[in-house]
Amino acid sequence: MKTDVQVAVIGGGIVGASVLYWLARLGLTDTLLIERRELTSGSTWHAAGNTTYFGPYAQMTRLFAGSIATYLQAETDSGQSVGFHQTGSLRVATTPRERELYQQYAETYKALDIPYHVVENEDIERLNPCVNTSGLFGAAQTPTDGHVDPVGATNACAAAARQLGATVMRHTPVQALKQESGSWLLDTEQGQIRAQQVVVAASFWTRELLAPLGINTPLYATEHHEFITGGVDTIAALPNEVPAIRDSFVSCSVRQEANGFLFGIYETEPEFWSLDGVPKEFSEELLPPNTDRLTPHLERLMERMPAIADAGIKTINNGPMCWTPDGLPLLGPLPDYDGLWLASGFNVGIGTGGGSAEFLAKWMVEGQPPYALPSVHADRFGNDMTQEAAVESIKACYRRGYTLPDKIH
Ligand SMILES: Cc1cc2nc3c(=O)[nH]c(=O)nc-3n(C[C@H](O)[C@H](O)[C@H](O)COP(=O)(O)OP(=O)(O)OC[C@H]3O[C@@H](n4cnc5c(N)ncnc54)[C@H](O)[C@@H]3O)c2cc1C
């Protein structure tokens, strides 16, 4: 067992594995990823894998674009498929104002060299004949994004990092973390590990892991449901997979899964999961479905895509999803704790994990962030936020769903 490393990464979800891979790509291979159970044992294994490029903030879009690029490179390096389906996405405009905002974003995509178009209702119908476009004002199309297999992508990053010299240790919960003589000591059942630097990529476990150090990370998990439908004849008859649809009125994203659909809802009244701490007995299991509060959204979805009502629901997955009070991850150093870095708090960790890992690893190796992105800095909430305040902010974020900010920052 490795007991003395330059960098220890705690947590083997998509984020931790991507960080390990990016550090290795930048030449830092005296590294150890430590995972409590198996890789992907947090939220990653049950994620839908959606990786869109669409977003109102240009710099965040770089994280999204960097993610698909990271996973595809890891696939090439490791030979492990990441299951990328390049379906493209349509963000439908449910109001004239949304369409206007989509038109404004075009400049950003041009600067980032990402294909992007504002399209008409006829285009939506041609691309996805199951969408009822009445009342829509076209859509923003990002034709080169899609979805990946989150388990495949995590394993590809870990395997590619290992090939470059990094080490992965599974079934090793980090029990405690302390600073001693300029380095970090990690207690595990198998013994103590010394690291010069630590990256905490432990999602909703991070809050409790860091609390004994006096660090208050406002990270809490909500429930999040995804549904898989039965087959749809119109879809089965098509030669290509249809693009994913995102809709602020329904507050839902829908992508093709086999010959049916997979959709996830951001409901108006979200439920929190285990606010007072992750239960010791929690492994990685799903939570019992609790769908009554989703009914108004389901009704709107059936109007938008009547084929879903006909196909029926085959599977419901309810899983914990990690949130920060503004919905953006905590990424970067904690300045009062030399050598301690956070990569936690991801609610779209598949969509942004690979690009975030690139951002963080470059910051660690080169001594400064590769570009300005203060909106994700790990210390931005200070240390004093109460649970009540964090929960209220997270609720507001969650229920905002796909509603866009009126101003671009
Ligand atoms: C139903 C559902 C659908 C989703 N769909 C999407 C989607 O389509 N696209 C998208 O981008 N996101 C999606 N998400 C969100 C996505 O799953 C998460 O953002 C992402 O998986 C977070 O990755 P992570 O690596 O930060 O955390 P996790 O995957 O939770 O990984 C954290 C890891 O840390 C480990 N760990 C914790 N504590 C310790 C410790 N003390 N010692 C060692 N290891 C530890 C855990 O075992 C775990 O493996 C979805 C979420 C849900 C619930």
Short mmCIF file of C-alpha atoms and ligand atoms in Angstrom, two decimals:
data_model
loop_
_atom_site.label_atom_id
_atom_site.label_comp_id
_atom_site.label_asym_id
_atom_site.label_seq_id
_atom_site.Cartn_x
_atom_site.Cartn_y
_atom_site.Cartn_z
CA MET A 1 0.00 0.00 0.00
CA LYS A 2 1.21 3.49 -0.88
CA THR A 3 1.59 5.52 2.31
CA ASP A 4 3.37 8.67 1.15
CA VAL A 5 2.21 10.55 -1.93
CA GLN A 6 2.30 13.99 -3.41
CA VAL A 7 -1.46 14.15 -3.99
CA ALA A 8 -4.28 12.09 -2.47
CA VAL A 9 -7.70 12.35 -4.11
CA ILE A 10 -10.58 11.32 -1.83
CA GLY A 11 -13.58 9.93 -3.74
CA GLY A 12 -13.79 7.81 -6.88
CA GLY A 13 -16.83 9.25 -8.64
CA ILE A 14 -16.64 10.92 -12.04
CA VAL A 15 -15.01 13.99 -10.45
CA GLY A 16 -12.28 12.26 -8.44
CA ALA A 17 -11.38 9.93 -11.32
CA SER A 18 -11.23 12.87 -13.74
CA VAL A 19 -8.98 14.83 -11.36
CA LEU A 20 -6.62 11.84 -11.05
CA TYR A 21 -6.52 11.53 -14.85
CA TRP A 22 -5.86 15.22 -15.45
CA LEU A 23 -3.10 15.35 -12.83
CA ALA A 24 -1.48 12.40 -14.60
CA ARG A 25 -1.82 14.04 -18.00
CA LEU A 26 -0.02 17.05 -16.59
CA GLY A 27 2.81 14.83 -15.35
CA LEU A 28 1.78 14.47 -11.69
CA THR A 29 1.60 10.72 -11.12
CA ASP A 30 2.76 10.38 -7.51
CA THR A 31 -0.94 10.30 -6.73
CA LEU A 32 -3.41 8.05 -4.97
CA LEU A 33 -7.18 8.00 -5.42
CA ILE A 34 -8.85 6.61 -2.30
CA GLU A 35 -12.42 5.33 -2.66
CA ARG A 36 -14.68 4.15 0.19
CA ARG A 37 -16.25 1.33 -1.88
CA GLU A 38 -16.17 0.77 -5.65
CA LEU A 39 -15.55 3.54 -8.21
CA THR A 40 -18.87 5.37 -8.94
CA SER A 41 -20.37 4.33 -5.55
CA GLY A 42 -21.89 7.77 -4.91
CA SER A 43 -24.25 9.52 -7.34
CA THR A 44 -22.25 8.69 -10.44
CA TRP A 45 -23.45 5.13 -11.06
CA HIS A 46 -27.12 6.07 -11.44
CA ALA A 47 -26.72 9.36 -13.35
CA ALA A 48 -28.36 9.73 -16.75
CA GLY A 49 -25.03 10.77 -18.24
CA ASN A 50 -26.29 13.92 -19.97
CA THR A 51 -23.43 16.13 -21.08
CA THR A 52 -24.83 19.19 -22.78
CA TYR A 53 -22.91 22.23 -23.99
CA PHE A 54 -25.85 24.55 -23.42
CA GLY A 55 -25.52 27.13 -20.68
CA PRO A 56 -25.84 30.85 -20.18
CA TYR A 57 -22.36 31.38 -18.69
CA ALA A 58 -19.50 31.24 -21.17
CA GLN A 59 -16.85 30.12 -18.70
CA MET A 60 -19.06 27.37 -17.32
CA THR A 61 -19.62 26.23 -20.90
CA ARG A 62 -15.87 25.65 -21.09
CA LEU A 63 -16.26 23.16 -18.22
CA PHE A 64 -19.02 21.37 -20.13
CA ALA A 65 -17.05 21.27 -23.39
CA GLY A 66 -13.92 20.15 -21.55
CA SER A 67 -15.82 17.24 -20.05
CA ILE A 68 -16.76 15.45 -23.26
CA ALA A 69 -13.23 16.07 -24.55
CA THR A 70 -11.76 14.60 -21.35
CA TYR A 71 -13.90 11.46 -21.47
CA LEU A 72 -13.18 10.86 -25.17
CA GLN A 73 -9.44 11.25 -24.59
CA ALA A 74 -9.64 8.86 -21.63
CA GLU A 75 -11.43 6.37 -23.89
CA THR A 76 -8.64 6.64 -26.47
CA ASP A 77 -5.92 6.33 -23.82
CA SER A 78 -7.46 3.42 -21.92
CA GLY A 79 -9.47 1.48 -24.50
CA GLN A 80 -12.44 1.61 -22.07
CA SER A 81 -15.60 2.84 -23.83
CA VAL A 82 -17.27 5.94 -22.38
CA GLY A 83 -20.44 5.25 -24.39
CA PHE A 84 -20.70 8.72 -25.91
CA HIS A 85 -23.88 9.23 -27.93
CA GLN A 86 -23.56 12.41 -29.96
CA THR A 87 -27.26 13.13 -30.23
CA GLY A 88 -27.09 16.91 -29.85
CA SER A 89 -29.55 18.82 -27.67
CA LEU A 90 -32.47 21.19 -28.11
CA ARG A 91 -33.23 23.74 -25.42
CA VAL A 92 -36.76 24.74 -26.38
CA ALA A 93 -37.88 28.36 -26.10
CA THR A 94 -41.13 28.50 -24.13
CA THR A 95 -41.30 32.32 -24.28
CA PRO A 96 -40.12 34.99 -26.75
CA ARG A 97 -37.67 36.16 -24.06
CA GLU A 98 -36.01 32.74 -23.92
CA ARG A 99 -35.54 32.82 -27.68
CA GLU A 100 -34.04 36.29 -27.42
CA LEU A 101 -31.57 35.07 -24.78
CA TYR A 102 -30.65 32.08 -26.97
CA GLN A 103 -29.85 34.48 -29.78
CA GLN A 104 -27.62 36.49 -27.45
CA TYR A 105 -25.67 33.39 -26.42
CA ALA A 106 -24.67 32.67 -30.05
CA GLU A 107 -21.67 34.99 -29.74
CA THR A 108 -20.31 33.02 -26.80
CA TYR A 109 -20.52 29.73 -28.67
CA LYS A 110 -18.80 31.29 -31.67
CA ALA A 111 -15.95 32.46 -29.44
CA LEU A 112 -15.69 28.97 -27.93
CA ASP A 113 -15.90 27.36 -31.37
CA ILE A 114 -18.85 25.16 -30.35
CA PRO A 115 -21.55 24.58 -33.02
CA TYR A 116 -24.74 26.35 -31.92
CA HIS A 117 -27.88 27.46 -33.76
CA VAL A 118 -31.25 28.95 -32.93
CA VAL A 119 -33.76 26.81 -34.83
CA GLU A 120 -37.49 26.93 -35.63
CA ASN A 121 -40.38 24.72 -34.51
CA GLU A 122 -40.29 22.80 -37.83
CA ASP A 123 -36.66 21.91 -37.11
CA ILE A 124 -37.60 20.62 -33.66
CA GLU A 125 -40.33 18.44 -35.19
CA ARG A 126 -37.94 17.13 -37.84
CA LEU A 127 -35.25 16.34 -35.29
CA ASN A 128 -37.57 14.85 -32.68
CA PRO A 129 -41.03 13.99 -34.06
CA CYS A 130 -42.33 13.23 -30.55
CA VAL A 131 -42.26 16.89 -29.48
CA ASN A 132 -45.49 18.87 -29.59
CA THR A 133 -44.22 22.32 -30.57
CA SER A 134 -47.44 24.27 -30.09
CA GLY A 135 -46.68 27.33 -27.99
CA LEU A 136 -42.91 27.06 -28.55
CA PHE A 137 -40.68 29.72 -30.10
CA GLY A 138 -38.03 27.45 -31.58
CA ALA A 139 -35.01 26.17 -29.70
CA ALA A 140 -31.29 26.53 -29.15
CA GLN A 141 -29.53 23.61 -30.76
CA THR A 142 -26.13 22.30 -29.68
CA PRO A 143 -25.68 19.51 -32.25
CA THR A 144 -22.40 18.02 -31.01
CA ASP A 145 -23.19 17.24 -27.36
CA GLY A 146 -25.14 14.24 -26.03
CA HIS A 147 -24.69 11.73 -23.25
CA VAL A 148 -22.05 9.33 -21.93
CA ASP A 149 -22.10 6.21 -19.80
CA PRO A 150 -21.05 7.64 -16.39
CA VAL A 151 -19.62 4.32 -15.16
CA GLY A 152 -17.67 3.83 -18.39
CA ALA A 153 -16.36 7.42 -18.26
CA THR A 154 -15.23 7.10 -14.62
CA ASN A 155 -13.49 3.80 -15.27
CA ALA A 156 -11.87 5.14 -18.44
CA CYS A 157 -10.43 8.12 -16.52
CA ALA A 158 -9.20 5.89 -13.70
CA ALA A 159 -7.69 3.33 -16.09
CA ALA A 160 -6.00 6.00 -18.21
CA ALA A 161 -4.58 7.63 -15.05
CA ARG A 162 -3.28 4.25 -13.84
CA GLN A 163 -1.58 3.65 -17.18
CA LEU A 164 0.25 6.93 -16.69
CA GLY A 165 1.42 5.87 -13.20
CA ALA A 166 -1.33 6.96 -10.78
CA THR A 167 -2.67 4.54 -8.14
CA VAL A 168 -6.29 3.74 -7.24
CA MET A 169 -7.19 2.22 -3.88
CA ARG A 170 -10.76 0.93 -3.44
CA HIS A 171 -12.66 -0.23 -0.34
CA THR A 172 -10.78 2.28 1.82
CA PRO A 173 -12.92 4.91 3.55
CA VAL A 174 -10.90 7.90 4.72
CA GLN A 175 -11.94 8.19 8.35
CA ALA A 176 -10.20 11.43 9.29
CA LEU A 177 -7.94 14.08 7.86
CA LYS A 178 -5.43 16.23 9.72
CA GLN A 179 -2.60 18.61 8.98
CA GLU A 180 0.84 17.88 10.48
CA SER A 181 4.22 19.46 9.77
CA GLY A 182 3.22 20.84 6.38
CA SER A 183 1.56 17.69 5.09
CA TRP A 184 -1.78 15.93 5.42
CA LEU A 185 -2.42 12.69 7.26
CA LEU A 186 -5.35 10.53 6.17
CA ASP A 187 -6.56 7.86 8.57
CA THR A 188 -7.90 4.66 7.03
CA GLU A 189 -8.55 1.16 8.41
CA GLN A 190 -5.54 -0.04 6.43
CA GLY A 191 -3.26 2.55 8.02
CA GLN A 192 -2.24 6.18 7.70
CA ILE A 193 -1.41 7.88 4.40
CA ARG A 194 0.70 11.02 4.20
CA ALA A 195 0.06 13.44 1.31
CA GLN A 196 1.51 16.82 0.45
CA GLN A 197 -1.81 17.85 -1.05
CA VAL A 198 -5.35 16.50 -0.81
CA VAL A 199 -8.26 16.89 -3.22
CA VAL A 200 -11.62 16.19 -1.58
CA ALA A 201 -13.99 14.89 -4.27
CA ALA A 202 -16.38 13.21 -1.84
CA SER A 203 -19.60 14.97 -2.88
CA PHE A 204 -22.20 15.08 -0.08
CA TRP A 205 -19.82 13.25 2.28
CA THR A 206 -17.40 16.22 2.12
CA ARG A 207 -19.26 18.31 4.71
CA GLU A 208 -18.86 15.72 7.47
CA LEU A 209 -15.30 14.80 6.49
CA LEU A 210 -14.14 18.41 6.80
CA ALA A 211 -16.25 19.49 9.79
CA PRO A 212 -13.69 18.25 12.39
CA LEU A 213 -11.15 20.67 10.83
CA GLY A 214 -13.53 23.56 11.52
CA ILE A 215 -14.46 23.84 7.83
CA ASN A 216 -18.12 24.46 7.09
CA THR A 217 -18.96 23.36 3.54
CA PRO A 218 -22.62 24.18 2.72
CA LEU A 219 -23.21 20.94 0.78
CA TYR A 220 -26.51 19.09 1.03
CA ALA A 221 -28.23 16.44 -1.06
CA THR A 222 -31.70 16.53 -2.56
CA GLU A 223 -33.62 13.62 -3.94
CA HIS A 224 -33.68 13.55 -7.74
CA HIS A 225 -35.85 11.28 -9.87
CA GLU A 226 -35.25 9.95 -13.33
CA PHE A 227 -37.79 7.90 -15.26
CA ILE A 228 -37.34 5.42 -18.09
CA THR A 229 -40.27 4.75 -20.41
CA GLY A 230 -41.24 1.78 -22.51
CA GLY A 231 -40.57 1.75 -26.26
CA VAL A 232 -42.11 4.25 -28.69
CA ASP A 233 -42.80 3.08 -32.28
CA THR A 234 -41.99 6.47 -33.83
CA ILE A 235 -38.58 6.39 -32.16
CA ALA A 236 -37.92 2.75 -33.05
CA ALA A 237 -38.56 3.59 -36.71
CA LEU A 238 -35.96 6.38 -36.85
CA PRO A 239 -32.46 5.76 -38.24
CA ASN A 240 -30.78 8.05 -35.64
CA GLU A 241 -31.06 8.73 -31.94
CA VAL A 242 -33.08 11.91 -31.33
CA PRO A 243 -31.54 14.96 -29.64
CA ALA A 244 -32.13 15.55 -25.93
CA ILE A 245 -34.84 18.10 -25.08
CA ARG A 246 -34.65 20.58 -22.19
CA ASP A 247 -37.70 22.60 -21.29
CA SER A 248 -38.06 25.26 -18.59
CA PHE A 249 -41.89 25.06 -18.52
CA VAL A 250 -41.89 21.35 -17.77
CA SER A 251 -38.63 21.75 -15.77
CA CYS A 252 -37.39 18.56 -17.31
CA SER A 253 -34.77 17.05 -19.59
CA VAL A 254 -35.63 14.14 -21.88
CA ARG A 255 -33.26 12.01 -23.89
CA GLN A 256 -33.65 8.81 -25.85
CA GLU A 257 -32.95 5.54 -24.01
CA ALA A 258 -33.15 2.44 -26.22
CA ASN A 259 -36.41 2.97 -28.19
CA GLY A 260 -38.02 4.99 -25.41
CA PHE A 261 -37.09 7.98 -23.28
CA LEU A 262 -35.27 8.80 -20.07
CA PHE A 263 -36.27 11.97 -18.30
CA GLY A 264 -35.34 13.84 -15.12
CA ILE A 265 -37.46 16.45 -13.37
CA TYR A 266 -36.52 19.47 -11.23
CA GLU A 267 -39.66 19.82 -9.17
CA THR A 268 -40.88 22.99 -7.49
CA GLU A 269 -40.84 21.48 -3.98
CA PRO A 270 -37.66 19.41 -3.71
CA GLU A 271 -37.06 17.01 -0.82
CA PHE A 272 -33.74 16.95 0.98
CA TRP A 273 -32.01 13.71 1.85
CA SER A 274 -30.22 13.10 5.17
CA LEU A 275 -29.73 16.74 6.08
CA ASP A 276 -28.02 15.83 9.34
CA GLY A 277 -25.46 13.51 7.84
CA VAL A 278 -25.10 10.60 5.44
CA PRO A 279 -26.31 7.46 7.26
CA LYS A 280 -23.39 5.19 8.20
CA GLU A 281 -25.19 2.23 6.59
CA PHE A 282 -25.67 4.02 3.24
CA SER A 283 -23.69 2.27 0.50
CA GLU A 284 -24.82 3.49 -2.90
CA GLU A 285 -28.41 2.29 -3.09
CA LEU A 286 -31.30 4.19 -4.63
CA LEU A 287 -33.91 5.90 -2.46
CA PRO A 288 -37.60 4.90 -2.47
CA PRO A 289 -39.46 6.74 -5.26
CA ASN A 290 -41.61 9.57 -4.01
CA THR A 291 -43.38 10.97 -7.04
CA ASP A 292 -46.58 12.70 -5.86
CA ARG A 293 -44.95 16.10 -5.90
CA LEU A 294 -43.83 15.54 -9.51
CA THR A 295 -47.38 15.21 -10.85
CA PRO A 296 -47.77 18.78 -12.19
CA HIS A 297 -44.49 18.39 -14.09
CA LEU A 298 -45.46 14.98 -15.44
CA GLU A 299 -48.72 16.43 -16.73
CA ARG A 300 -46.86 19.18 -18.56
CA LEU A 301 -44.42 16.65 -19.99
CA MET A 302 -47.26 14.50 -21.36
CA GLU A 303 -48.56 17.60 -23.15
CA ARG A 304 -45.14 18.34 -24.62
CA MET A 305 -44.43 14.72 -25.53
CA PRO A 306 -47.71 12.75 -25.70
CA ALA A 307 -45.82 9.62 -26.78
CA ILE A 308 -44.47 9.34 -23.24
CA ALA A 309 -48.00 8.88 -21.88
CA ASP A 310 -48.58 6.06 -24.36
CA ALA A 311 -45.25 4.37 -23.68
CA GLY A 312 -45.74 4.25 -19.91
CA ILE A 313 -43.09 4.38 -17.21
CA LYS A 314 -40.92 1.26 -16.88
CA THR A 315 -38.38 2.34 -14.25
CA ILE A 316 -38.09 5.10 -11.66
CA ASN A 317 -34.72 5.88 -10.08
CA ASN A 318 -34.56 8.26 -7.14
CA GLY A 319 -31.02 9.12 -6.10
CA PRO A 320 -29.26 11.68 -3.91
CA MET A 321 -27.87 14.69 -5.77
CA CYS A 322 -25.33 17.06 -4.17
CA TRP A 323 -25.92 20.82 -4.15
CA THR A 324 -24.20 24.02 -3.12
CA PRO A 325 -26.28 27.13 -2.30
CA ASP A 326 -25.78 28.59 -5.81
CA GLY A 327 -25.80 25.32 -7.72
CA LEU A 328 -22.16 25.62 -8.85
CA PRO A 329 -19.40 23.31 -7.62
CA LEU A 330 -16.76 24.09 -4.98
CA LEU A 331 -13.55 23.99 -6.96
CA GLY A 332 -10.10 25.13 -5.85
CA PRO A 333 -7.96 25.58 -2.76
CA LEU A 334 -9.10 26.51 0.72
CA PRO A 335 -6.62 29.33 1.34
CA ASP A 336 -6.42 28.86 5.13
CA TYR A 337 -5.54 25.17 4.76
CA ASP A 338 -2.36 24.84 2.78
CA GLY A 339 -2.52 21.96 0.28
CA LEU A 340 -6.25 21.28 0.74
CA TRP A 341 -8.32 21.45 -2.47
CA LEU A 342 -12.03 20.91 -3.01
CA ALA A 343 -13.74 19.32 -6.02
CA SER A 344 -17.14 18.75 -4.44
CA GLY A 345 -20.74 19.91 -4.69
CA PHE A 346 -21.49 18.84 -8.26
CA ASN A 347 -25.13 18.49 -9.32
CA VAL A 348 -24.20 18.06 -12.99
CA GLY A 349 -20.97 16.25 -12.35
CA ILE A 350 -21.07 14.15 -15.50
CA GLY A 351 -21.68 17.25 -17.62
CA THR A 352 -18.95 19.30 -15.91
CA GLY A 353 -16.68 16.79 -14.12
CA GLY A 354 -14.03 16.29 -16.80
CA GLY A 355 -13.70 20.00 -17.60
CA SER A 356 -13.66 20.90 -13.89
CA ALA A 357 -10.90 18.37 -13.31
CA GLU A 358 -8.85 19.99 -16.07
CA PHE A 359 -9.43 23.41 -14.48
CA LEU A 360 -8.43 22.20 -10.99
CA ALA A 361 -5.44 20.09 -12.07
CA LYS A 362 -4.00 23.00 -14.08
CA TRP A 363 -4.46 25.26 -11.09
CA MET A 364 -2.63 22.73 -8.86
CA VAL A 365 0.22 22.08 -11.29
CA GLU A 366 0.70 25.56 -12.72
CA GLY A 367 -0.01 27.53 -9.55
CA GLN A 368 -2.91 29.54 -10.96
CA PRO A 369 -6.29 28.79 -12.52
CA PRO A 370 -6.14 28.42 -16.31
CA TYR A 371 -8.82 31.09 -16.69
CA ALA A 372 -10.85 33.31 -14.38
CA LEU A 373 -13.84 31.47 -12.89
CA PRO A 374 -14.42 32.99 -9.44
CA SER A 375 -18.01 31.75 -9.43
CA VAL A 376 -16.77 28.25 -8.56
CA HIS A 377 -14.05 29.09 -6.03
CA ALA A 378 -14.19 26.80 -3.02
CA ASP A 379 -14.08 29.56 -0.39
CA ARG A 380 -16.84 31.76 -1.83
CA PHE A 381 -19.43 31.04 0.88
CA GLY A 382 -17.12 31.80 3.80
CA ASN A 383 -17.36 29.57 6.85
CA ASP A 384 -20.48 30.79 8.58
CA MET A 385 -23.46 29.78 6.46
CA THR A 386 -26.16 28.09 8.53
CA GLN A 387 -27.84 24.88 7.42
CA GLU A 388 -31.14 26.77 7.21
CA ALA A 389 -29.72 29.43 4.86
CA ALA A 390 -27.98 26.84 2.69
CA VAL A 391 -31.15 24.74 2.41
CA GLU A 392 -33.26 27.76 1.42
CA SER A 393 -30.76 28.75 -1.31
CA ILE A 394 -30.52 25.20 -2.61
CA LYS A 395 -34.32 24.95 -2.76
CA ALA A 396 -34.43 28.12 -4.86
CA CYS A 397 -31.73 26.79 -7.17
CA TYR A 398 -33.35 23.38 -7.58
CA ARG A 399 -36.79 24.78 -8.33
CA ARG A 400 -35.26 27.23 -10.87
CA GLY A 401 -34.57 24.12 -12.96
CA TYR A 402 -34.03 25.18 -16.55
CA THR A 403 -35.16 28.79 -16.08
CA LEU A 404 -32.47 31.10 -17.39
CA PRO A 405 -31.02 34.11 -15.60
CA ASP A 406 -32.26 37.26 -17.29
CA LYS A 407 -28.80 38.77 -17.45
CA ILE A 408 -25.61 37.13 -18.65
CA HIS A 409 -22.77 37.56 -16.14
C1 LIG B 1 -31.15 10.43 -10.74
C2 LIG B 1 -29.96 11.28 -11.07
C3 LIG B 1 -29.67 11.55 -12.40
C4 LIG B 1 -28.56 12.36 -12.72
N1 LIG B 1 -28.28 12.61 -14.04
C5 LIG B 1 -27.22 13.42 -14.36
C6 LIG B 1 -26.92 13.71 -15.71
O1 LIG B 1 -27.60 13.27 -16.63
N2 LIG B 1 -25.86 14.52 -15.98
C7 LIG B 1 -25.08 15.05 -14.97
O2 LIG B 1 -24.14 15.78 -15.26
N3 LIG B 1 -25.35 14.76 -13.68
C8 LIG B 1 -26.38 13.96 -13.35
N4 LIG B 1 -26.65 13.68 -12.04
C9 LIG B 1 -25.74 14.22 -11.01
C10 LIG B 1 -24.45 13.38 -10.98
O3 LIG B 1 -24.81 12.06 -10.64
C11 LIG B 1 -23.48 13.96 -9.96
O4 LIG B 1 -23.31 15.36 -10.16
C12 LIG B 1 -22.11 13.31 -10.08
O5 LIG B 1 -22.21 11.90 -10.11
C13 LIG B 1 -21.23 13.75 -8.92
O6 LIG B 1 -19.98 13.13 -9.05
P1 LIG B 1 -18.95 13.19 -7.85
O7 LIG B 1 -17.74 12.46 -8.29
O8 LIG B 1 -18.84 14.60 -7.39
O9 LIG B 1 -19.69 12.44 -6.65
P2 LIG B 1 -20.03 10.87 -6.39
O10 LIG B 1 -20.31 10.15 -7.63
O11 LIG B 1 -21.06 10.87 -5.35
O12 LIG B 1 -18.65 10.35 -5.83
C14 LIG B 1 -18.16 10.63 -4.54
C15 LIG B 1 -17.36 9.41 -4.14
O13 LIG B 1 -16.69 9.69 -2.91
C16 LIG B 1 -16.64 8.48 -2.19
N5 LIG B 1 -16.37 8.82 -0.79
C17 LIG B 1 -17.17 9.54 0.03
N6 LIG B 1 -16.60 9.68 1.25
C18 LIG B 1 -15.43 9.04 1.19
C19 LIG B 1 -14.40 8.80 2.13
N7 LIG B 1 -14.48 9.27 3.39
N8 LIG B 1 -13.33 8.06 1.77
C20 LIG B 1 -13.23 7.57 0.50
N9 LIG B 1 -14.18 7.75 -0.43
C21 LIG B 1 -15.27 8.49 -0.10
C22 LIG B 1 -18.00 7.86 -2.43
O14 LIG B 1 -18.02 6.48 -2.15
C23 LIG B 1 -18.23 8.20 -3.89
O15 LIG B 1 -17.83 7.15 -4.75
C24 LIG B 1 -27.73 12.89 -11.69
C25 LIG B 1 -28.03 12.60 -10.35
C26 LIG B 1 -29.14 11.82 -10.05
C27 LIG B 1 -29.45 11.57 -8.60
#
